[in-house]
PDB file of C-alpha atoms in Angstrom:
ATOM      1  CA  UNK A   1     164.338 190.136 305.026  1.00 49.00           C
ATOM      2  CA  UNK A   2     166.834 188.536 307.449  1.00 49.00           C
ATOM      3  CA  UNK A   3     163.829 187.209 309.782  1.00 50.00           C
ATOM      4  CA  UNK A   4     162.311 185.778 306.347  1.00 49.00           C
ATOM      5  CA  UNK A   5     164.615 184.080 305.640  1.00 49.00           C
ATOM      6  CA  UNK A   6     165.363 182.405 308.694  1.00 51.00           C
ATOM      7  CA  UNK A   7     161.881 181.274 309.190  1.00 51.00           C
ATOM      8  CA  UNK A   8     162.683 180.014 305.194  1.00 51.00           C
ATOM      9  CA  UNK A   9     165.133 177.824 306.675  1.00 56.00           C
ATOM     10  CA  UNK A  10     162.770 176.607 309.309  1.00 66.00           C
ATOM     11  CA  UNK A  11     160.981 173.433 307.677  1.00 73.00           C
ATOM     12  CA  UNK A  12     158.155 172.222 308.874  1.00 79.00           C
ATOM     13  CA  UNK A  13     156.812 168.702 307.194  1.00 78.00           C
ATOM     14  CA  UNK A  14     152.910 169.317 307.558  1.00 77.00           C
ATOM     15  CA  UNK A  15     150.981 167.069 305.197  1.00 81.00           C
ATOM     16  CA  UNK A  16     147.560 167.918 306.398  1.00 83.00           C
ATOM     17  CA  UNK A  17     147.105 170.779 303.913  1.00 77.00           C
ATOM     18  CA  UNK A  18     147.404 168.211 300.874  1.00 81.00           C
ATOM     19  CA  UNK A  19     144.304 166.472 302.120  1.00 84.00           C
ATOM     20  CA  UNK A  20     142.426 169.714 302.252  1.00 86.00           C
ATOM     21  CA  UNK A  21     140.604 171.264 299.294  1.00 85.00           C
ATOM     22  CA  UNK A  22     143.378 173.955 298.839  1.00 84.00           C
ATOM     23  CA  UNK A  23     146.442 171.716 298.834  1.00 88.00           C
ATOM     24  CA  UNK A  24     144.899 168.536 297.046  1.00 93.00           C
ATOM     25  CA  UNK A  25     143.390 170.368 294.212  1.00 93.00           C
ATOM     26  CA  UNK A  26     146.733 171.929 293.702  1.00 93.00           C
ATOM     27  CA  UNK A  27     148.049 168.568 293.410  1.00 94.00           C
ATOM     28  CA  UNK A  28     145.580 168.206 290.586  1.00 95.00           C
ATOM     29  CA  UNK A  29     146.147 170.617 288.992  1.00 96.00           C
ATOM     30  CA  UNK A  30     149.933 169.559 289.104  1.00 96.00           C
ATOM     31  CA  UNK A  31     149.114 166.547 287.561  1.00 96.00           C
ATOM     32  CA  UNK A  32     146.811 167.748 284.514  1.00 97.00           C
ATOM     33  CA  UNK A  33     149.172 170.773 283.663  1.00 96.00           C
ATOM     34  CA  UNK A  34     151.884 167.911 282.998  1.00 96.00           C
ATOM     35  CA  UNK A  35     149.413 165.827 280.985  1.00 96.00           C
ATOM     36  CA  UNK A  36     148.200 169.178 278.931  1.00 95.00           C
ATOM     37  CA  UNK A  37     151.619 170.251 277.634  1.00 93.00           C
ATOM     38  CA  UNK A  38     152.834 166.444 277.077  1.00 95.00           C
ATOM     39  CA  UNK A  39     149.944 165.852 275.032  1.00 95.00           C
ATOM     40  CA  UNK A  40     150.718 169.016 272.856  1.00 95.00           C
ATOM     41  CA  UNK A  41     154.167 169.667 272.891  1.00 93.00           C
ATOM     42  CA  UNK A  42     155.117 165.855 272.375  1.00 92.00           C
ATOM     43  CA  UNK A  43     153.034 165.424 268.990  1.00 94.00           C
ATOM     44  CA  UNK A  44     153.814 164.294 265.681  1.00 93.00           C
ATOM     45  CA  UNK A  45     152.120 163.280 262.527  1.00 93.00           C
ATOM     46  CA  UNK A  46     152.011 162.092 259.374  1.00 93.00           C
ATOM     47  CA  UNK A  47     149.497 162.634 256.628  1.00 93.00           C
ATOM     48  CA  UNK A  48     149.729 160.443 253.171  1.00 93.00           C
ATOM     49  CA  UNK A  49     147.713 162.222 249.909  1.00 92.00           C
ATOM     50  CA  UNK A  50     147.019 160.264 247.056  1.00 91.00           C
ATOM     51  CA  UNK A  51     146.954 162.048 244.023  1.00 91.00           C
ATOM     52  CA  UNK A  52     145.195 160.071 241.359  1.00 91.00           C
ATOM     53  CA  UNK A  53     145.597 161.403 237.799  1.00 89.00           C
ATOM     54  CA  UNK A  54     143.630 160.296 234.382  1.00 85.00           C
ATOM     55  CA  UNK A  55     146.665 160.426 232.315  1.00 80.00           C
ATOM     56  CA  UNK A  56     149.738 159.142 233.956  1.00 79.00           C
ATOM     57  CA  UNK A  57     150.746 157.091 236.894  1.00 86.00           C
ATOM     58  CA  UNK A  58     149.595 158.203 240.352  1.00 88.00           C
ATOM     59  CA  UNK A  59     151.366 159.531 242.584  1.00 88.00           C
ATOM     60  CA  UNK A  60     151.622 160.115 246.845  1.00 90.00           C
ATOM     61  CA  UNK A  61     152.586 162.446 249.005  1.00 90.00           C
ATOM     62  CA  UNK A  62     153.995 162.191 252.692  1.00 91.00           C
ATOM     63  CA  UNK A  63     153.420 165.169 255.319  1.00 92.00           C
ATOM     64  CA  UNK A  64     154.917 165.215 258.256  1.00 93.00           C
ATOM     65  CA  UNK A  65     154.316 168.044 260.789  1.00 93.00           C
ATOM     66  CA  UNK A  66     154.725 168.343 264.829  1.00 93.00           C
ATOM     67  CA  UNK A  67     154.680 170.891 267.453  1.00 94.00           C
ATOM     68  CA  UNK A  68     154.737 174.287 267.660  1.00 93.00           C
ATOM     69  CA  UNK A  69     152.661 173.355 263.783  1.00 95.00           C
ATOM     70  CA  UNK A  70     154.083 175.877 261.334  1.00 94.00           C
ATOM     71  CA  UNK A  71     152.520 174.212 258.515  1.00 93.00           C
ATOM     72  CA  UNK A  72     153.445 177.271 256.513  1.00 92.00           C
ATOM     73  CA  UNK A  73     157.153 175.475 256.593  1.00 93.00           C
ATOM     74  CA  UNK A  74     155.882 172.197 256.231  1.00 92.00           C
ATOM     75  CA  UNK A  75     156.734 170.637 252.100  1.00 91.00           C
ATOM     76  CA  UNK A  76     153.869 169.142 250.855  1.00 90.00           C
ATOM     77  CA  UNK A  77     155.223 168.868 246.924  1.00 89.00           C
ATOM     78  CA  UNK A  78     159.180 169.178 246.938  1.00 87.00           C
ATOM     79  CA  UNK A  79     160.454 171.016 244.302  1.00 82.00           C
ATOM     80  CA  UNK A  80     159.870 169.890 240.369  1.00 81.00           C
ATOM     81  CA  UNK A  81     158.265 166.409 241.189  1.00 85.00           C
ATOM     82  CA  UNK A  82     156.534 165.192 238.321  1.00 85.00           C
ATOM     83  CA  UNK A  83     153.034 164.538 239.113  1.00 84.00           C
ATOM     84  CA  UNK A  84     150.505 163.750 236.457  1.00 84.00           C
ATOM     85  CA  UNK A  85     152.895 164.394 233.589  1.00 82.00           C
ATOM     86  CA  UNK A  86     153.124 167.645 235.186  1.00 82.00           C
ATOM     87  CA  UNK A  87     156.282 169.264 236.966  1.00 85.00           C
ATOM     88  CA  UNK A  88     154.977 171.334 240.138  1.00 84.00           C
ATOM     89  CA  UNK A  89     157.356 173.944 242.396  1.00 87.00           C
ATOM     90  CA  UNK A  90     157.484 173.764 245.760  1.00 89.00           C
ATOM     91  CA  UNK A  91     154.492 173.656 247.706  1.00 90.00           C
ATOM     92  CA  UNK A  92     154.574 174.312 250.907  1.00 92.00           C
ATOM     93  CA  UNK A  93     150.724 173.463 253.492  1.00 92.00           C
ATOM     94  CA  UNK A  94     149.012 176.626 254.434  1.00 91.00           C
ATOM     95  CA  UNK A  95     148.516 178.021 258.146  1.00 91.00           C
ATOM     96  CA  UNK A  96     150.626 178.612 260.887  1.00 93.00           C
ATOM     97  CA  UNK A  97     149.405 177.336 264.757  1.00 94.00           C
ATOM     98  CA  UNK A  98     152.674 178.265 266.489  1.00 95.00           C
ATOM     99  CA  UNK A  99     151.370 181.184 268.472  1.00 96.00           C
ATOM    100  CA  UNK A 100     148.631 179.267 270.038  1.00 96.00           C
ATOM    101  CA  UNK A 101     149.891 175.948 270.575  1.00 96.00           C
ATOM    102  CA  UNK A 102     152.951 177.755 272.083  1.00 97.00           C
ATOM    103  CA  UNK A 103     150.752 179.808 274.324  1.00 97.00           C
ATOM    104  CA  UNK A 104     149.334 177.028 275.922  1.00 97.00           C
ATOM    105  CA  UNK A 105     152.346 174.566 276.034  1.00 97.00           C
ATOM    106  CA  UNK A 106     154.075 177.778 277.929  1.00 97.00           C
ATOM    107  CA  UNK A 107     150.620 178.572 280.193  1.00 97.00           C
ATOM    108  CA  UNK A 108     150.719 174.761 281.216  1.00 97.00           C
ATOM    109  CA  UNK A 109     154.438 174.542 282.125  1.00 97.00           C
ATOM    110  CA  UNK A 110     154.649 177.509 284.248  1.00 97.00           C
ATOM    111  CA  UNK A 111     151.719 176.142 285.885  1.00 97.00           C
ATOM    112  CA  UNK A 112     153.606 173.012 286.775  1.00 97.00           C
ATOM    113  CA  UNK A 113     155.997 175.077 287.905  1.00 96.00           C
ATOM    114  CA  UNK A 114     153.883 177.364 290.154  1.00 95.00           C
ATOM    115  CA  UNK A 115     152.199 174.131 291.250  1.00 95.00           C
ATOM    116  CA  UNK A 116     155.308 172.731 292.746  1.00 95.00           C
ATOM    117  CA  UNK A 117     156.417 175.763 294.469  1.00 93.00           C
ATOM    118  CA  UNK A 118     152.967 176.220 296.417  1.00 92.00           C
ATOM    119  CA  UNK A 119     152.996 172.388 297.289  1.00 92.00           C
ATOM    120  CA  UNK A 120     156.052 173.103 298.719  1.00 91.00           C
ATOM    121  CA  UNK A 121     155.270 176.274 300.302  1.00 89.00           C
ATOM    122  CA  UNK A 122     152.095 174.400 301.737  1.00 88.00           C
ATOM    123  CA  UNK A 123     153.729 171.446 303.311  1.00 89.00           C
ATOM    124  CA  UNK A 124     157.333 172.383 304.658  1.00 85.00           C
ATOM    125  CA  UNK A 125     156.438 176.312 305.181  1.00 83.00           C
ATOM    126  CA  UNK A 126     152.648 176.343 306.029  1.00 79.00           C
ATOM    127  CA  UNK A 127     153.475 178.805 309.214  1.00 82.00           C
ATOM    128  CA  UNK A 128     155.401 181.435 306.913  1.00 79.00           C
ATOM    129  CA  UNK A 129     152.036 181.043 304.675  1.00 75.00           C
ATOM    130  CA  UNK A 130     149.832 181.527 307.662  1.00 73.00           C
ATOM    131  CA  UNK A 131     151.782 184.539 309.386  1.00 77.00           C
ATOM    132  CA  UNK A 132     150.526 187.142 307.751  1.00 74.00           C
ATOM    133  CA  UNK A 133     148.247 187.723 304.788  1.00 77.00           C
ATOM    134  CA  UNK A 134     150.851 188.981 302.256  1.00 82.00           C
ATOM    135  CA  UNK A 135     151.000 184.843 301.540  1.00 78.00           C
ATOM    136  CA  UNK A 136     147.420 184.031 301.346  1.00 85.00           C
ATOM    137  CA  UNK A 137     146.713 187.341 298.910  1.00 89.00           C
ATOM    138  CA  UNK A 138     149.610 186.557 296.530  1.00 90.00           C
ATOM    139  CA  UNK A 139     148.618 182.888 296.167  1.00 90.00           C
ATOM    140  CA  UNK A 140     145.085 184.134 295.176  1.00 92.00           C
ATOM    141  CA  UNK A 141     146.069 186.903 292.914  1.00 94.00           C
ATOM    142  CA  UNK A 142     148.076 183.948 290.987  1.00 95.00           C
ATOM    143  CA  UNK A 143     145.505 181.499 290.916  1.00 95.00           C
ATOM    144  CA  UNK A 144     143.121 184.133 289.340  1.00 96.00           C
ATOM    145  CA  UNK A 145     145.602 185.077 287.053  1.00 96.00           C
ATOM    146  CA  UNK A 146     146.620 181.382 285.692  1.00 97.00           C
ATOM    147  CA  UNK A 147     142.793 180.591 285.475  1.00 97.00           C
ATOM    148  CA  UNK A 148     142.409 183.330 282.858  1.00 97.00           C
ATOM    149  CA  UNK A 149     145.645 182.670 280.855  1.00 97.00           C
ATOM    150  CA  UNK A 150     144.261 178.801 280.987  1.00 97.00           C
ATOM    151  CA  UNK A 151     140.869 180.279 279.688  1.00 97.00           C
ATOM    152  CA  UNK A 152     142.522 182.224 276.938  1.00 97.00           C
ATOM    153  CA  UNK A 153     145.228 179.461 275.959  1.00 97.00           C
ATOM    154  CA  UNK A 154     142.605 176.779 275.659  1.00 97.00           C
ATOM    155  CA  UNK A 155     140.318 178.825 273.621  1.00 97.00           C
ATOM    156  CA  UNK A 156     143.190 179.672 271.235  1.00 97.00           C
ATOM    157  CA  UNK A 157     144.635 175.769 270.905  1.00 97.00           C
ATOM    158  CA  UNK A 158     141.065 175.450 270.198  1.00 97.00           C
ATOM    159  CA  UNK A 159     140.812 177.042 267.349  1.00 97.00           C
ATOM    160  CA  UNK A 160     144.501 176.623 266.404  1.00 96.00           C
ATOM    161  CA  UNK A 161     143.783 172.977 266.144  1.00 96.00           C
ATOM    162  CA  UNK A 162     140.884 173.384 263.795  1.00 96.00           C
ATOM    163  CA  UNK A 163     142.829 175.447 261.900  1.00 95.00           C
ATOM    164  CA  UNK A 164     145.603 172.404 261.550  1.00 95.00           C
ATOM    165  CA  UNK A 165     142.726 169.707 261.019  1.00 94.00           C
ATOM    166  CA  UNK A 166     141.045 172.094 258.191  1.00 93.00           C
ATOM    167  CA  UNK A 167     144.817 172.670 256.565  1.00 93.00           C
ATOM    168  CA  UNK A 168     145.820 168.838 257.016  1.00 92.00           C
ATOM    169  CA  UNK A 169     142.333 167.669 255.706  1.00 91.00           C
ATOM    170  CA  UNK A 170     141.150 166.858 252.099  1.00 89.00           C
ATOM    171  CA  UNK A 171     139.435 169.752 250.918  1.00 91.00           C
ATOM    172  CA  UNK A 172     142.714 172.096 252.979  1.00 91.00           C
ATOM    173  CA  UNK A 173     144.516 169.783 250.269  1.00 91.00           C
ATOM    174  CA  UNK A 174     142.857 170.375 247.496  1.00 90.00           C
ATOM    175  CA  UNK A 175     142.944 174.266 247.969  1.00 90.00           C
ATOM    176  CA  UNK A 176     147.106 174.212 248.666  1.00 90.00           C
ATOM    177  CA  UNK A 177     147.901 171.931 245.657  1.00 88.00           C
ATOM    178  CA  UNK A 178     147.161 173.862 242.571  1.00 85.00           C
ATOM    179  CA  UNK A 179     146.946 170.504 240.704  1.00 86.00           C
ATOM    180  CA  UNK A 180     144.566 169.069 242.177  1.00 87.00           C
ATOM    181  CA  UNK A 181     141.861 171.943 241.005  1.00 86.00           C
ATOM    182  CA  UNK A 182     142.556 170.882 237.117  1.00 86.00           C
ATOM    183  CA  UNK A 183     140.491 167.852 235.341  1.00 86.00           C
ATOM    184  CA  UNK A 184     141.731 164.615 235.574  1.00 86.00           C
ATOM    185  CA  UNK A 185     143.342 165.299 238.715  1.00 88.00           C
ATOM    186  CA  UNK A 186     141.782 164.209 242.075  1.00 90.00           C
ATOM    187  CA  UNK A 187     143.482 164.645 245.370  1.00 90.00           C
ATOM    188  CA  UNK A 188     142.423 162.377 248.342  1.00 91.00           C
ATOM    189  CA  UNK A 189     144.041 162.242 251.916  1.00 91.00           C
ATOM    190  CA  UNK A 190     144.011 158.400 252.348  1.00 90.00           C
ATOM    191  CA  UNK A 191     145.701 158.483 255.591  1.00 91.00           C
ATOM    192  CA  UNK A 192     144.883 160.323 258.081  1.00 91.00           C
ATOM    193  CA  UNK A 193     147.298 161.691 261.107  1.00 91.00           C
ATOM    194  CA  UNK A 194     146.153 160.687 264.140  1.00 93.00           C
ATOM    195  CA  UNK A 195     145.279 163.666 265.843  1.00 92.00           C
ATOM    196  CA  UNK A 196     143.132 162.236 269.333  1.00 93.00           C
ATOM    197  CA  UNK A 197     146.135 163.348 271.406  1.00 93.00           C
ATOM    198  CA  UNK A 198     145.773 167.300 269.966  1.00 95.00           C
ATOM    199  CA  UNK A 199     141.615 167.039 271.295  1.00 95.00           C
ATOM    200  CA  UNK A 200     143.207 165.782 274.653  1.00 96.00           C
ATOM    201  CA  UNK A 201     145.086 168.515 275.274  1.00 96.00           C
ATOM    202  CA  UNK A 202     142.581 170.513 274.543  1.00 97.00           C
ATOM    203  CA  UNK A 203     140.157 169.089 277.061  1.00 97.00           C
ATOM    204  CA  UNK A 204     142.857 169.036 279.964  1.00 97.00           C
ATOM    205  CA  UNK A 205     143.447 172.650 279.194  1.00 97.00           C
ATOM    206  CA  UNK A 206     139.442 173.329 279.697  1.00 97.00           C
ATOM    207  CA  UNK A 207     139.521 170.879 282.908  1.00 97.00           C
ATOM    208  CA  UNK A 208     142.683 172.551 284.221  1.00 97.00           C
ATOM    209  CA  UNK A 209     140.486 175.968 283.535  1.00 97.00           C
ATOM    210  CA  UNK A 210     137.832 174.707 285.732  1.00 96.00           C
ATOM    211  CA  UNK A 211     140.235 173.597 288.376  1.00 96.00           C
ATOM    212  CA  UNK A 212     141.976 177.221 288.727  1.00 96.00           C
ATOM    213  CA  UNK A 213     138.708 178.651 288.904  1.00 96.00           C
ATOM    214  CA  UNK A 214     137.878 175.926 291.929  1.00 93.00           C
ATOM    215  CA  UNK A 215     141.036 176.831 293.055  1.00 93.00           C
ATOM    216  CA  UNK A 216     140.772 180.301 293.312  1.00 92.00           C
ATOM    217  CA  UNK A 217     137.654 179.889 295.777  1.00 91.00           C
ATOM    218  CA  UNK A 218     139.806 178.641 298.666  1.00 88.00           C
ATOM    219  CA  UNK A 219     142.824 180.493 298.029  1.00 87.00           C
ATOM    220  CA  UNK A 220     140.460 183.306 298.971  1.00 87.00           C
ATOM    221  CA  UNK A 221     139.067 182.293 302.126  1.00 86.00           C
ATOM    222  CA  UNK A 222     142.304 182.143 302.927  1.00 80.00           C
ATOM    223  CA  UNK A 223     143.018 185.875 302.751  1.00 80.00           C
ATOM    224  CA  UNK A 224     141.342 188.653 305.021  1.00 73.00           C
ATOM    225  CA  UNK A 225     139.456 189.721 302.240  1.00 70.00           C
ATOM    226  CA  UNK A 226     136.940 186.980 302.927  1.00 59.00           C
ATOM    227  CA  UNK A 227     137.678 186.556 306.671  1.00 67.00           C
ATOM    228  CA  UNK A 228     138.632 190.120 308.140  1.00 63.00           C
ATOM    229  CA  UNK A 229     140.582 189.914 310.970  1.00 58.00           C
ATOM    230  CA  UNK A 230     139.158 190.737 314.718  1.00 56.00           C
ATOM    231  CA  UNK A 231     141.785 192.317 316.560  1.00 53.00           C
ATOM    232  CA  UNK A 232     140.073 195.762 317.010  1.00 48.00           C
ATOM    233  CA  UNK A 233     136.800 193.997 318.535  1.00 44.00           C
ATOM    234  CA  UNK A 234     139.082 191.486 320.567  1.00 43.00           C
ATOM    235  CA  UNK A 235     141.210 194.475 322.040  1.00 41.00           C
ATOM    236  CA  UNK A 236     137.942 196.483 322.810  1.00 45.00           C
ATOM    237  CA  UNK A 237     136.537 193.648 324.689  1.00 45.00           C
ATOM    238  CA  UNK A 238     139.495 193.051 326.327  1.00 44.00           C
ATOM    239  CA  UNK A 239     139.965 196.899 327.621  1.00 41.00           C
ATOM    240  CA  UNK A 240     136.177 196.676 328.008  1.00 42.00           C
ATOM    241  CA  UNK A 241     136.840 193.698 330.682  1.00 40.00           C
ATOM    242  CA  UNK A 242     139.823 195.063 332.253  1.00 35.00           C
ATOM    243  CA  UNK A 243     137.845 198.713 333.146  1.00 39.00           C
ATOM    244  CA  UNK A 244     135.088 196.871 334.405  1.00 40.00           C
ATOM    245  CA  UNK A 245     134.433 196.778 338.004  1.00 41.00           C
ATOM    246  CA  UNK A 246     134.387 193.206 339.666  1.00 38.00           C
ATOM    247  CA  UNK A 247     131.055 191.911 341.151  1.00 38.00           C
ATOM    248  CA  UNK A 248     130.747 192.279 344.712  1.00 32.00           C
TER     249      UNK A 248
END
């Protein structure tokens, strides 16, 4: 431990691994992590539902809803408005997102954070990397492991997001407000929340997917499972040389 962490304190600026494969898609990676979890984590949006009645003035409603998208707690109808000559409760939208979007906010953060460690790692402590395999193996075995949580994340923001489109949409509408299912009554969303950013982060979350996966390729030709090492061969040939008699 004491030897550790004196070569710790040893740094060593070595930017030629960021211009390899290994270091550079890490630096990717880096960059589309931050762009995944800003696109998700940062949103907010509004929705405006006219409600257009037959018998009395009309009337709108305002939704707003953001990140982690608990719609569940979102108000679409506070309590007793009059709407249509009619007094509804309190109506809240219908779904709750938080699990997945939260998921892959997290996933996408900690890779940022693993990102910035191994950049590190790679250009001020390449030679504590390179002693020994323990390195090599470990940075594998994480890459692996943050290319499945990115394939299960993305896949559940997926369909979290259609989930919050279907809920936020007109028809989602129609089947939360109970008014809107009478005669005379017809709900409409008239404005819709602008929701490009949300499909973003899904695709960055895909991309950083296929990334990891790239990744993961040259993290393991880094370890001896793909690249054994030779010392028993070199010391045979070397004892092999040394027993030898010399050439008259």
């Amino acid at each position: 431990m004491d030897s550790l962490a004196q070569k710790m304190t040893g740094l060593q600026l070595n930017f030629r691994p960021i211009m390899e494969p290994l270091g550079f898609i890490k630096i990717l990676e880096w960059i589309f992590a931050i762009f995944a979890f800003a696109t998700c984590g940062g949103y907010s949006g509004k929705s405006v539902i006219s409600v257009f009645c037959r018998d009395g003035p009309n009337a709108t409603l305002n939704v707003n809803f953001s990140y982690p998208f608990k719609l569940n707690q979102v108000v679409l109808v506070p309590s007793r408005m009059d709407v249509c000559n009619r007094t509804l409760q309190e109506t809240h939208l219908i779904g709750d997102s938080s699990s997945s979007a939260e998921f892959f906010v997290s996933v996408a953060v900690f890779a940022f954070l693993y990102c910035i460690a191994a950049l590190v790692l790679y250009v001020g402590y390449l030679h504590v990397y390179n002693e020994s395999n323990r390195g090599p193996m470990i940075d594998f075995v994480v890459t692996c492991l943050f290319a499945f949580f990115w394939l299960v994340s993305s896949s559940a923001w997926a369909q979290g997001l259609r989930n919050v489109k279907t809920s936020i949409g007109t028809e989602g509408i129609r089947e939360t407000l109970s008014a809107c299912k009478e005669d005379g009554i017809t709900c409409d969303v008239t404005s819709f929340a602008n929701m490009g950013g949300l499909s973003v982060s899904v695709v960055f979350g895909f991309l950083n997917l296929i990334l990891w996966v790239g990744n993961a390729w040259f993290a393991f030709k880094e370890t001896s499972w793909h690249t054994p090492p030779q010392t028993g061969s070199t010391t045979q040939q070397g004892s092999e040389s040394v027993s030898a008699p010399p050439r008259m």
